[in-house]
Amino acid sequence: MRPAAAYAALLSVEGDDIALTTSTSEGIVRVLAGLEFGPGDEILTSDEEHPGLLGPLTAAQAQRGVTVRAVPFAEIAGEVSPATRLVACSHVSWING
């Protein structure tokens, strides 16, 4: 059984719903590439994010014209605006855990 199929069976989902990547950073790149963003769209993130997320967000900004806005993690929920299309943040700070 292929690893993706084994994980799918373990999670009780279809095999096509599983994507195995070499790292979290690669997974982030793939997810961002699959989303349709353009000028006027905002991606909201934390000011404590790992470079594995900040790099792909910077690339989306340069390639697609999106706005990437970083705010203190504790303020993310209150900073969501009508322009916010994605909130991309870690659930634990890589700086202080």
Coordinates of N, CA and C in Angstrom, one line a residue:
M1 N 0.9 -1.2 0.0 CA 0.0 0.0 0.0 C 0.9 1.2 0.0
R2 N 0.6 2.2 -0.9 CA 1.3 3.5 -0.9 C 1.2 4.2 0.4
P3 N 2.2 5.0 0.8 CA 2.0 5.7 2.1 C 0.8 6.6 2.1
A4 N 0.5 7.3 1.0 CA -0.7 8.2 1.0 C -1.9 7.4 1.2
A5 N -2.0 6.3 0.6 CA -3.2 5.4 0.8 C -3.3 4.9 2.2
A6 N -2.2 4.6 2.8 CA -2.2 4.1 4.2 C -2.7 5.2 5.1
Y7 N -2.2 6.4 4.9 CA -2.7 7.6 5.8 C -4.1 7.8 5.5
A8 N -4.6 7.7 4.3 CA -6.0 7.9 4.0 C -6.9 6.9 4.7
A9 N -6.4 5.7 4.7 CA -7.2 4.6 5.4 C -7.2 4.9 6.9
L10 N -6.1 5.3 7.4 CA -6.0 5.6 8.9 C -7.0 6.8 9.3
L11 N -7.1 7.8 8.4 CA -7.9 8.9 8.6 C -9.3 8.8 8.1
S12 N -9.6 7.7 7.5 CA -11.0 7.4 6.9 C -11.4 8.4 5.9
V13 N -10.4 8.8 5.0 CA -10.7 9.7 3.9 C -10.3 9.1 2.6
E14 N -10.6 9.7 1.5 CA -10.2 9.2 0.2 C -8.7 9.5 0.0
G15 N -8.1 8.6 -0.8 CA -6.7 8.8 -1.1 C -6.3 10.1 -1.8
D16 N -7.3 10.6 -2.6 CA -7.0 11.9 -3.3 C -7.1 13.1 -2.4
D17 N -7.5 12.9 -1.1 CA -7.6 14.0 -0.1 C -6.3 14.1 0.7
I18 N -5.3 13.3 0.4 CA -4.1 13.3 1.1 C -2.9 13.7 0.2
A19 N -2.1 14.6 0.7 CA -0.9 15.0 0.0 C 0.3 14.9 0.9
L20 N 1.3 14.1 0.5 CA 2.5 14.0 1.3 C 3.5 14.9 0.7
T21 N 4.2 15.7 1.5 CA 5.2 16.5 1.0 C 6.5 16.3 1.8
T22 N 7.6 16.9 1.4 CA 8.9 16.6 2.1 C 9.0 17.4 3.3
S23 N 8.2 18.5 3.5 CA 8.3 19.3 4.6 C 7.0 20.2 4.8
T24 N 6.9 20.8 5.9 CA 5.7 21.7 6.1 C 5.9 22.9 5.1
S25 N 7.1 23.4 4.9 CA 7.3 24.5 4.0 C 6.9 24.2 2.6
E26 N 7.2 23.0 2.1 CA 6.7 22.6 0.8 C 5.2 22.5 0.8
G27 N 4.6 22.0 1.8 CA 3.1 21.9 1.9 C 2.5 23.3 1.8
I28 N 3.1 24.3 2.5 CA 2.6 25.6 2.4 C 2.7 26.2 1.0
V29 N 3.8 26.0 0.3 CA 3.9 26.4 -1.0 C 2.9 25.8 -1.9
R30 N 2.6 24.5 -1.8 CA 1.6 23.9 -2.6 C 0.2 24.4 -2.4
V31 N -0.1 24.6 -1.1 CA -1.5 25.1 -0.8 C -1.6 26.5 -1.3
L32 N -0.7 27.4 -1.1 CA -0.8 28.8 -1.6 C -0.8 28.8 -3.1
A33 N -0.1 27.9 -3.8 CA -0.1 27.9 -5.3 C -1.5 27.5 -5.8
G34 N -2.2 26.7 -5.0 CA -3.5 26.2 -5.4 C -4.7 27.2 -5.1
L35 N -4.4 28.2 -4.4 CA -5.5 29.2 -4.1 C -5.4 30.4 -5.1
E36 N -6.6 30.9 -5.4 CA -6.6 32.0 -6.4 C -6.6 33.3 -5.6
F37 N -5.5 34.0 -5.7 CA -5.3 35.3 -5.1 C -5.0 36.3 -6.2
G38 N -5.3 37.6 -5.9 CA -4.9 38.6 -6.8 C -4.8 40.0 -6.1
P39 N -4.6 41.0 -6.9 CA -4.6 42.4 -6.3 C -5.9 42.7 -5.5
G40 N -5.7 43.3 -4.4 CA -6.9 43.6 -3.6 C -7.2 42.5 -2.5
D41 N -6.6 41.4 -2.7 CA -6.7 40.3 -1.7 C -5.7 40.5 -0.6
E42 N -6.1 40.2 0.7 CA -5.1 40.3 1.8 C -4.9 38.9 2.4
I43 N -3.7 38.7 2.8 CA -3.3 37.5 3.6 C -2.9 38.1 4.9
L44 N -3.5 37.6 6.0 CA -3.2 38.1 7.3 C -2.3 37.1 8.0
T45 N -1.2 37.5 8.6 CA -0.4 36.5 9.3 C 0.1 37.2 10.6
S46 N 0.9 36.4 11.4 CA 1.4 36.8 12.6 C 2.8 37.5 12.4
D47 N 3.2 38.4 13.3 CA 4.5 39.0 13.2 C 5.6 38.1 13.8
E48 N 5.2 36.8 14.2 CA 6.2 35.9 14.7 C 6.3 34.6 13.9
E49 N 6.0 34.7 12.6 CA 5.9 33.5 11.7 C 7.3 33.0 11.3
H50 N 7.4 31.7 11.1 CA 8.6 31.0 10.6 C 8.9 31.4 9.2
P51 N 10.1 31.5 8.8 CA 10.5 31.8 7.4 C 9.9 30.8 6.4
G52 N 9.5 29.6 6.8 CA 8.9 28.6 5.9 C 7.5 29.1 5.5
L53 N 6.9 30.0 6.2 CA 5.6 30.6 5.8 C 5.9 31.9 5.2
L54 N 6.8 32.7 5.8 CA 7.0 34.1 5.3 C 7.5 34.1 3.9
G55 N 8.4 33.2 3.5 CA 8.9 33.1 2.2 C 7.8 32.9 1.1
P56 N 7.0 31.9 1.3 CA 5.9 31.7 0.3 C 4.9 32.9 0.3
L57 N 4.7 33.5 1.4 CA 3.8 34.7 1.5 C 4.4 35.9 0.7
T58 N 5.7 36.0 0.9 CA 6.4 37.1 0.1 C 6.3 36.8 -1.4
A59 N 6.5 35.6 -1.8 CA 6.4 35.2 -3.2 C 5.0 35.5 -3.7
A60 N 4.0 35.2 -2.9 CA 2.6 35.4 -3.4 C 2.4 36.9 -3.5
Q61 N 3.0 37.7 -2.7 CA 2.8 39.1 -2.8 C 3.5 39.7 -4.1
A62 N 4.7 39.2 -4.3 CA 5.4 39.6 -5.5 C 4.8 39.1 -6.8
Q63 N 4.3 37.9 -6.8 CA 3.8 37.2 -8.1 C 2.4 37.5 -8.3
R64 N 1.6 37.7 -7.3 CA 0.1 37.9 -7.5 C -0.4 39.2 -7.1
G65 N 0.4 40.1 -6.5 CA -0.1 41.4 -6.1 C -0.9 41.4 -4.8
V66 N -0.9 40.3 -4.0 CA -1.7 40.3 -2.8 C -1.0 41.2 -1.8
T67 N -1.8 41.6 -0.8 CA -1.2 42.3 0.4 C -1.0 41.3 1.5
V68 N 0.2 41.3 2.1 CA 0.5 40.4 3.2 C 0.6 41.4 4.4
R69 N -0.2 41.2 5.4 CA -0.2 42.0 6.6 C 0.1 41.2 7.8
A70 N 1.2 41.6 8.5 CA 1.6 40.8 9.8 C 1.2 41.7 11.0
V71 N 0.5 41.0 11.9 CA 0.1 41.7 13.1 C 0.5 40.8 14.3
P72 N 0.5 41.4 15.5 CA 0.8 40.5 16.7 C -0.2 39.3 16.8
F73 N 0.3 38.2 17.1 CA -0.6 37.0 17.1 C -1.8 37.2 17.9
A74 N -1.8 37.8 19.1 CA -2.9 37.9 19.9 C -4.0 38.8 19.3
E75 N -3.6 39.6 18.3 CA -4.6 40.5 17.6 C -5.2 40.0 16.3
I76 N -4.8 38.8 15.9 CA -5.2 38.3 14.5 C -6.7 38.3 14.4
A77 N -7.4 37.8 15.3 CA -8.9 37.7 15.1 C -9.5 39.0 14.9
G78 N -9.1 40.0 15.6 CA -9.6 41.4 15.5 C -9.2 42.1 14.3
E79 N -8.2 41.6 13.6 CA -7.6 42.3 12.4 C -8.2 41.8 11.1
V80 N -9.0 40.8 11.1 CA -9.6 40.3 9.9 C -10.5 41.4 9.3
S81 N -10.3 41.6 8.0 CA -11.1 42.7 7.4 C -11.9 42.1 6.2
P82 N -12.7 42.9 5.5 CA -13.4 42.4 4.3 C -12.4 42.0 3.2
A83 N -11.2 42.5 3.2 CA -10.2 42.2 2.2 C -9.5 40.9 2.5
T84 N -9.6 40.4 3.7 CA -8.8 39.2 4.2 C -9.4 38.0 3.5
R85 N -8.6 37.4 2.7 CA -9.0 36.1 2.0 C -8.4 34.9 2.7
L86 N -7.3 35.1 3.5 CA -6.7 34.0 4.2 C -6.0 34.5 5.4
V87 N -6.2 33.7 6.5 CA -5.4 33.9 7.7 C -4.4 32.8 7.8
A88 N -3.1 33.1 7.7 CA -2.1 32.1 7.7 C -1.1 32.3 8.9
C89 N -1.3 31.4 9.9 CA -0.5 31.6 11.1 C -0.3 30.2 11.7
S90 N 0.8 30.1 12.5 CA 1.0 28.9 13.3 C 0.2 28.9 14.5
H91 N 0.0 27.8 15.1 CA -0.8 27.7 16.3 C 0.2 27.8 17.5
V92 N 1.5 27.7 17.3 CA 2.5 27.9 18.3 C 3.6 28.7 17.7
S93 N 4.1 29.6 18.5 CA 5.2 30.5 18.0 C 6.5 29.7 17.8
W94 N 7.2 29.8 16.7 CA 8.5 29.1 16.5 C 9.6 29.8 17.3
I95 N 9.3 31.0 17.8 CA 10.3 31.8 18.5 C 10.4 31.4 19.9
N96 N 9.2 31.2 20.6 CA 9.2 30.9 22.0 C 8.3 29.7 22.4
G97 N 7.8 29.0 21.4 CA 7.0 27.8 21.6 C 5.7 28.1 22.3

